[in-house]
Short mmCIF file of C-alpha atoms in Angstrom, two decimals:
data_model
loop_
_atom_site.label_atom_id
_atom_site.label_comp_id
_atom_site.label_asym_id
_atom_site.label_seq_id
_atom_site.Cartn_x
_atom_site.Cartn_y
_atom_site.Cartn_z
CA UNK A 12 0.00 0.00 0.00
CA UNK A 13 2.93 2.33 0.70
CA UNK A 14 4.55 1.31 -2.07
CA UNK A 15 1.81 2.32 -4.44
CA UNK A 16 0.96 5.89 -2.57
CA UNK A 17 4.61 6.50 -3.35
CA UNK A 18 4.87 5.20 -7.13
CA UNK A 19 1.59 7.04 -8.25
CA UNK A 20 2.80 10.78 -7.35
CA UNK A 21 6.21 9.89 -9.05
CA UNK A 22 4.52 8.27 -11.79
CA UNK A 23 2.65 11.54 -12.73
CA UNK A 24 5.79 13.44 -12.32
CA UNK A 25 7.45 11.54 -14.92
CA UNK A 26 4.07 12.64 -17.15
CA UNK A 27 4.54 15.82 -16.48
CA UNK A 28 8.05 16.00 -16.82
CA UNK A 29 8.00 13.92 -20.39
CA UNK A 30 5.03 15.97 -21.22
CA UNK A 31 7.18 19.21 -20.62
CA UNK A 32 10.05 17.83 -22.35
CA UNK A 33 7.70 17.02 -25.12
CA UNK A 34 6.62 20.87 -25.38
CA UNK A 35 9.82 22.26 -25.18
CA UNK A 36 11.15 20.02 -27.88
CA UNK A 37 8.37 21.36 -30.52
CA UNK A 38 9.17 24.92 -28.90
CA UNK A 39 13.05 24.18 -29.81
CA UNK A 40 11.85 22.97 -33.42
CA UNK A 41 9.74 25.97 -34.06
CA UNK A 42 12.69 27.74 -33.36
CA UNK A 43 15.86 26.11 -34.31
CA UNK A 44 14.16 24.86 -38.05
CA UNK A 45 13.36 28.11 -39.60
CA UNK A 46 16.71 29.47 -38.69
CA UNK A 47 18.57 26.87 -39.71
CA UNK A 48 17.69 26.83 -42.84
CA UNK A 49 17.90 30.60 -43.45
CA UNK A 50 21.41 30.13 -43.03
CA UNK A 51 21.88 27.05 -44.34
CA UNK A 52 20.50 28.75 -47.67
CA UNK A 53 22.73 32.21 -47.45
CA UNK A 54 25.13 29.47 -46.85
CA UNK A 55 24.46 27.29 -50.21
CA UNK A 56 23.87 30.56 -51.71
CA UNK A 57 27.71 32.03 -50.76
CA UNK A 58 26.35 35.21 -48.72
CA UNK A 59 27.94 34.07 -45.79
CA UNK A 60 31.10 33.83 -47.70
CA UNK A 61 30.67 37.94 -49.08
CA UNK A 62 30.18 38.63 -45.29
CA UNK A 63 33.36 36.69 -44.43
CA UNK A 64 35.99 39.60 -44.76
CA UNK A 65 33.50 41.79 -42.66
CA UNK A 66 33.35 39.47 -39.64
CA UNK A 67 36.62 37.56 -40.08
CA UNK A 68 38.81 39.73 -37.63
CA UNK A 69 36.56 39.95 -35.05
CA UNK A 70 36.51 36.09 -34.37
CA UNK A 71 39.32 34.39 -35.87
CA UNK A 72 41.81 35.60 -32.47
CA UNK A 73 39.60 33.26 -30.83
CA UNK A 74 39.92 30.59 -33.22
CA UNK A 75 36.30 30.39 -35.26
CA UNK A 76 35.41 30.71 -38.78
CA UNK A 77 33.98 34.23 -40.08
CA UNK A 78 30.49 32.49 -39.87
CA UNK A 79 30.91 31.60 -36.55
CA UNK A 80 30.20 35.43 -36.20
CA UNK A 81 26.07 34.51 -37.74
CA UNK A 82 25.87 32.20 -34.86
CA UNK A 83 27.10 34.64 -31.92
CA UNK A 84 24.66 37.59 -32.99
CA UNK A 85 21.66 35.20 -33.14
CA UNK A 86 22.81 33.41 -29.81
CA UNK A 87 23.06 37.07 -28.08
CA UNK A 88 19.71 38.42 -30.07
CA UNK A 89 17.71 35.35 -29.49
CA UNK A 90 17.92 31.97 -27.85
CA UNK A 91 20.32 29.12 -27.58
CA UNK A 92 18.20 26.77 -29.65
CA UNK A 93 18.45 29.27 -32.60
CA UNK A 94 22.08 29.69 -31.90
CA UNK A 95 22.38 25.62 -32.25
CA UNK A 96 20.24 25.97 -35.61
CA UNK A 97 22.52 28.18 -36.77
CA UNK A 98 25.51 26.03 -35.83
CA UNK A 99 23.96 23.67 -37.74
CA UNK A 100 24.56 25.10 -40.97
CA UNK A 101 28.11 25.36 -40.63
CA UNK A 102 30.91 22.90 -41.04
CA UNK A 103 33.15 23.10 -37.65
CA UNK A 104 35.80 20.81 -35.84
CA UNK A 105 35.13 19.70 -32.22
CA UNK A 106 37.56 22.64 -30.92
CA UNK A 107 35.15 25.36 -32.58
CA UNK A 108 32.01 23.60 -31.45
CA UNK A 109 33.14 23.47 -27.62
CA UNK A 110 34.10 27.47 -27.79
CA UNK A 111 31.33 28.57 -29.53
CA UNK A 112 28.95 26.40 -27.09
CA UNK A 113 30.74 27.88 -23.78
CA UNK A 114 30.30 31.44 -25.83
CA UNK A 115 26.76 31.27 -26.36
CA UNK A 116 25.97 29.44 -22.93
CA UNK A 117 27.12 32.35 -21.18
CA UNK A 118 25.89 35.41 -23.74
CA UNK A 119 22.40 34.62 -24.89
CA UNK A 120 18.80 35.99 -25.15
CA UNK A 121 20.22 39.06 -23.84
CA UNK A 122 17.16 41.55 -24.59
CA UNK A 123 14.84 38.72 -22.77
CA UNK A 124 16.78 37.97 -19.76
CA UNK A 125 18.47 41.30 -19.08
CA UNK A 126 15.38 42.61 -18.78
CA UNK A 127 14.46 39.57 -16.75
CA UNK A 128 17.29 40.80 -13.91
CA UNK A 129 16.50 44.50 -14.61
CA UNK A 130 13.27 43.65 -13.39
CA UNK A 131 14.62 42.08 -9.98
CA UNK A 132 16.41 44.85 -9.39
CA UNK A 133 19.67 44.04 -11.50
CA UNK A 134 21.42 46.51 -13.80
CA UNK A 135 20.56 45.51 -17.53
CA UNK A 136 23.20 47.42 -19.23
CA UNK A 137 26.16 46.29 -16.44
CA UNK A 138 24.97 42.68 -16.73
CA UNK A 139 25.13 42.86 -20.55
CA UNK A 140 28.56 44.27 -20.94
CA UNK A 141 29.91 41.49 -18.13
CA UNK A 142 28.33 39.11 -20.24
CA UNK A 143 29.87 39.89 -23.30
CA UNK A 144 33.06 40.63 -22.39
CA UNK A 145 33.08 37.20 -20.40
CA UNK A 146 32.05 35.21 -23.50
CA UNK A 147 34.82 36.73 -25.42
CA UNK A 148 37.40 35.90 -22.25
CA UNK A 149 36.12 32.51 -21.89
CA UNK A 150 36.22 32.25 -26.11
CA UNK A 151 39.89 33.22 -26.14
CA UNK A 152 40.81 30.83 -22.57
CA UNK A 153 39.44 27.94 -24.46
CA UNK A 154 40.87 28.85 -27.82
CA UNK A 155 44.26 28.43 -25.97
CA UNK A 156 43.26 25.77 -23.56
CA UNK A 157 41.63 23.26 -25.57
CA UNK A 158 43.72 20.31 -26.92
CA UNK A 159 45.35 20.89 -30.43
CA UNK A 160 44.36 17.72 -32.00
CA UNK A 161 40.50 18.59 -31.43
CA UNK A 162 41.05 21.42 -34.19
CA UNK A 163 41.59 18.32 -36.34
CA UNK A 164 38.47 16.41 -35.49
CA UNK A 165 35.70 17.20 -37.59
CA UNK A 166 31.79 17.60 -35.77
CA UNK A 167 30.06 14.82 -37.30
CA UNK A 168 26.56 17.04 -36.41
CA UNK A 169 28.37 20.04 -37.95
CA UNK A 170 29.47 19.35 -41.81
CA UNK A 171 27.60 21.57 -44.14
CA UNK A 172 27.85 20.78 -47.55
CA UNK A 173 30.37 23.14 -49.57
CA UNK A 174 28.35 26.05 -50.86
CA UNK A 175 27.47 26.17 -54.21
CA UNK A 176 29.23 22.78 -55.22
CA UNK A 177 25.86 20.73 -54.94
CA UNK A 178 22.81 21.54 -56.66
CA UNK A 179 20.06 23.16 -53.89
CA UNK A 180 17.80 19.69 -54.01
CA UNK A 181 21.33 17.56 -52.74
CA UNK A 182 21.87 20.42 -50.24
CA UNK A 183 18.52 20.62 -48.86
CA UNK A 184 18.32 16.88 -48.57
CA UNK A 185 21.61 16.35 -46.55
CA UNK A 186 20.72 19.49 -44.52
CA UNK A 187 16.70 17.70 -43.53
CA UNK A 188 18.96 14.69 -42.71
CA UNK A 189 21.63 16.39 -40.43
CA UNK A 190 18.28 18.74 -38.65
CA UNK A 191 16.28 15.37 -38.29
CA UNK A 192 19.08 13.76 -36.18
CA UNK A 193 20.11 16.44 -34.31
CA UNK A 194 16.51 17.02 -33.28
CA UNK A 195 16.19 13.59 -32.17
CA UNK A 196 18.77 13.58 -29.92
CA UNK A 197 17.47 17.39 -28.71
CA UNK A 198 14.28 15.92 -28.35
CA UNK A 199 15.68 12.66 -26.18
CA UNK A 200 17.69 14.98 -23.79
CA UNK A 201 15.21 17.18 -23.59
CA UNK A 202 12.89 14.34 -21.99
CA UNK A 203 14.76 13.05 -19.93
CA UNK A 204 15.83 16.36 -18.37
CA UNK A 205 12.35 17.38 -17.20
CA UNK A 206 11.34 13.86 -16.23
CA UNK A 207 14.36 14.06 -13.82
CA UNK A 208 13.37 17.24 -12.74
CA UNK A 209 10.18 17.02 -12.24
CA UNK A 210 10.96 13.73 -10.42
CA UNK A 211 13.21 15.95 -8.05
CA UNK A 212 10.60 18.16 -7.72
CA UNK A 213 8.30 15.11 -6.55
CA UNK A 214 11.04 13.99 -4.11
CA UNK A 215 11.95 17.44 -2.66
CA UNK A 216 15.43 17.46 -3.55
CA UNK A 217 15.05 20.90 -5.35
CA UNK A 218 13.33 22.44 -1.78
CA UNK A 219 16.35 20.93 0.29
CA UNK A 220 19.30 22.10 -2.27
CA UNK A 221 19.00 25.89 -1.28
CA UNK A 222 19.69 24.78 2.49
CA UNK A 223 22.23 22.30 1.14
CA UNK A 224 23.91 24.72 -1.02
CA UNK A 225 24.25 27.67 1.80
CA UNK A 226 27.71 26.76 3.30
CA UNK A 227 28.91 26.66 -0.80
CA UNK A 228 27.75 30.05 -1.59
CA UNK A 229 31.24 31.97 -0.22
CA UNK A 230 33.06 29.75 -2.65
CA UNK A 231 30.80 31.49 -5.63
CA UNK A 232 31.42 34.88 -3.71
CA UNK A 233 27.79 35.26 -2.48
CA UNK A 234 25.95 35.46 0.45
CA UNK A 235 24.37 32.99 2.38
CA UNK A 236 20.78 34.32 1.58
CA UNK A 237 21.26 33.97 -2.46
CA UNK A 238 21.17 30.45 -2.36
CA UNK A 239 17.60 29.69 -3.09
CA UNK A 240 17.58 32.28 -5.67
CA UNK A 241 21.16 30.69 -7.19
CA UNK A 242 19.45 27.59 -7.00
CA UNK A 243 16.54 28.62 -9.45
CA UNK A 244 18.62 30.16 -12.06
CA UNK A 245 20.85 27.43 -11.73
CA UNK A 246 18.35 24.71 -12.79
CA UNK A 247 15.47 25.98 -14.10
CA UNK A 248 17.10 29.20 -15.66
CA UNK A 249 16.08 32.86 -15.79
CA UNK A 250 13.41 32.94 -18.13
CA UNK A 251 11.65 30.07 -16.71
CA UNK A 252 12.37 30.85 -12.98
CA UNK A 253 12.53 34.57 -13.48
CA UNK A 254 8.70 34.62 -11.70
CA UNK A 255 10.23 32.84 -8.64
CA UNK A 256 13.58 34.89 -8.58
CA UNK A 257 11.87 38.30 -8.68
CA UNK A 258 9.77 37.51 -5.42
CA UNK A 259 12.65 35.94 -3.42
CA UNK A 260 14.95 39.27 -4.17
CA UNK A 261 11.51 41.59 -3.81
CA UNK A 262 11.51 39.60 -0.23
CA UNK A 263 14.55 42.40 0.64
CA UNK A 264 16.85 39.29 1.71
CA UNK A 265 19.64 40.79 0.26
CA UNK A 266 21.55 44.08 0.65
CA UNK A 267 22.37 45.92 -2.12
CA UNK A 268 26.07 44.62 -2.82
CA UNK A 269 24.69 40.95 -2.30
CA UNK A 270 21.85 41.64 -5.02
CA UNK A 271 24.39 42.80 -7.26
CA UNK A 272 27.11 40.27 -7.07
CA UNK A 273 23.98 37.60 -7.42
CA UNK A 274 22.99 39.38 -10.89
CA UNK A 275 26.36 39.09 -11.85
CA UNK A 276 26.60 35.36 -10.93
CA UNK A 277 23.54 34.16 -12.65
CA UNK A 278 23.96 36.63 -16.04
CA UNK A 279 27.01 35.06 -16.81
CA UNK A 280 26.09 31.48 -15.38
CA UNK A 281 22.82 29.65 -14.92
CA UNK A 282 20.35 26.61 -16.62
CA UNK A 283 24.10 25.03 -15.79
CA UNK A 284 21.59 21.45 -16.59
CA UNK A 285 19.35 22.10 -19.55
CA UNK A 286 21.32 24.29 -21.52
CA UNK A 287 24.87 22.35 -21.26
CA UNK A 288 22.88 19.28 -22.08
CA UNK A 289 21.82 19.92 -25.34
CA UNK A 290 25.14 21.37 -26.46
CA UNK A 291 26.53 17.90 -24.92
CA UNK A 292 23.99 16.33 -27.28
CA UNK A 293 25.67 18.15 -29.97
CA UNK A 294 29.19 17.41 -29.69
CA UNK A 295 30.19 19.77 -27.02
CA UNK A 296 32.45 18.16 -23.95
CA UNK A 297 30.95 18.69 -20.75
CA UNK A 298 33.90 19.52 -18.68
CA UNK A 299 34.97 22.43 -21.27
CA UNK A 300 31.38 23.91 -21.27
CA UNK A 301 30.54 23.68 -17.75
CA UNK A 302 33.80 24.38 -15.04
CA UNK A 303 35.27 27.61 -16.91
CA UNK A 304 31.52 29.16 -16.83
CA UNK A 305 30.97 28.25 -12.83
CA UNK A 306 34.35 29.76 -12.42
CA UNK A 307 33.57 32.44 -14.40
CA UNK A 308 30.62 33.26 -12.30
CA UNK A 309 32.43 33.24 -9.45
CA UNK A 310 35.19 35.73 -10.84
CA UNK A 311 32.55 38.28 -11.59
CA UNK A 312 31.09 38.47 -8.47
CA UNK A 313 34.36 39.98 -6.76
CA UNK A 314 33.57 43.14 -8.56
CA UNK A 315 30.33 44.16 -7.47
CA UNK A 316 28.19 47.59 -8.33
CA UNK A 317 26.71 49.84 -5.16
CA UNK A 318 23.42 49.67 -5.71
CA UNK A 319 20.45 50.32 -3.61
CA UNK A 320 20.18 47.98 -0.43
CA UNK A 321 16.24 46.71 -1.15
CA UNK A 322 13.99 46.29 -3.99
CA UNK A 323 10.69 48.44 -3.80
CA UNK A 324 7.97 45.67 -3.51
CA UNK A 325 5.79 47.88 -5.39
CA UNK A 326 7.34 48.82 -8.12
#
């Protein structure tokens, strides 16, 4: 009898969570499809290779391609899956894919979630510009970092056709083919990701890892009182758990130079689980993607803005 009053709660929590990953596998498709092929087309079509000269200098120091530079701009404009549909149109070696996955994991959606931590009392503009500028750091650390002999491995998920040397029906066909895989594998992390989380959830791991977490936060340079609020960015990220972060800083737990070095910590690191994993499912090595961003996050919070010690609850 136990036994069953404890299977049935986690049993719908695996719906749920399968049914979530299920949504946010057609939301990734909606997105990462259309884009995709746009530049899979300027591609085939040899405008990426007229833009070339323009946006060769300002990525080859950190060892990418000049279309890397397409990928960046839509990863900073928009979201991560439409970075990885971009991505998708390119041909890159494992080295490339790892830095350009730890760039955009740190420096994307900025309009959406910079307005996210403006709105919690966080400095849009400041967080921008220390996301940025991080990217680039952490783009350049791994350029010089990685291995050598990944720049000679080519990303089986990332080998465009040569522009213009197929005709557009041969190109189209191998790029549905490379999509249609990389979806499926999207798609399969993407499940299992919310099932575990929402399995978590069911258990009350999530609830105890803020109390868990509090002795760790002086290693990440932050109070005590940020952990819940660390914790939410962390794993469910800030668009998702921007609702949840909002309240707990509106709550006036933290002083001023606590909120700040918190905004700092989550801009330039957070959805550390989601996010990593489907660059992972892509090519990307864990390790490279995931320990220079948490130290990254704790770098930045060692330089934190005066800012006002409490959020007005009604504004």
């Amino acid at each position: 009898m136990h036994s069953n009053t404890v299977e049935r709660p986690l049993l719908a929590a695996a719906v749920r969570g399968a049914s979530r990953g299920v949504s946010t596998g057609w939301q990734l498709t909606r997105t990462m499809v259309p884009i995709s092929l746009v530049v899979a087309l300027a591609q085939w079509a040899g405008l990426l290779a007229v833009l070339s000269p323009v946006f060769e200098p300002l990525v080859k120091w950190i060892g990418l391609p000049a279309e890397a530079a397409v990928v960046l701009i839509t990863a900073a404009l928009v979201t991560v899956y439409a970075a990885i549909g971009a991505m998708s149109a390119l041909t890159l070696d494992l080295a490339q894919v790892n830095i350009l996955a730890l760039m955009i994991l740190v420096c994307h959606s900025l309009p959406v979630e910079c307005a996210i931590q403006a709105r919690a009392g966080g400095s849009a503009a400041r967080i921008a510009a220390t996301r940025i500028v991080t990217a680039l750091v952490l783009g350049l650390f791994l350029h010089l970092a990685l291995p050598t002999n990944l720049a000679a491995v080519p990303a089986p998920m990332f080998q465009a056709p040569p522009p213009g040397e197929v005709l557009l029906s041969e190109f189209l066909a191998a790029w549905t083919i490379s999509t249609f895989t990389t979806l499926v594998k999207l798609f399969a992390i993407v499940i299992v990701l919310m099932v575990a989380n929402e399995t978590a959830r069911e258990m009350g791991w999530l609830d105890a890892l803020p109390r868990l977490l509090r002795p760790a936060m002086s290693l990440l340079g932050l109070p005590p009182e940020a952990a819940s609020s660390w914790v939410t960015a962390s794993f469910v990220g800030l668009t998702y758990g921007s609702g949840l972060i909002i309240q707990e800083l509106r709550e006036g737990r933290l002083d001023g130079q606590g909120s700040d070095r918190l905004h700092s910590s989550i801009g330039v690191g957070h959805s550390y689980l989601e996010d990593t994993l489907l660059f992972v499912a892509v090519g990307a090595s864990l390790p490279w993607i995931l320990f220079p961003r948490l130290a990254a996050a704790a770098l930045v919070t060692r330089f934190p803005e005066r800012s006002p010690a409490r959020l007005d609850p009604s504004s």
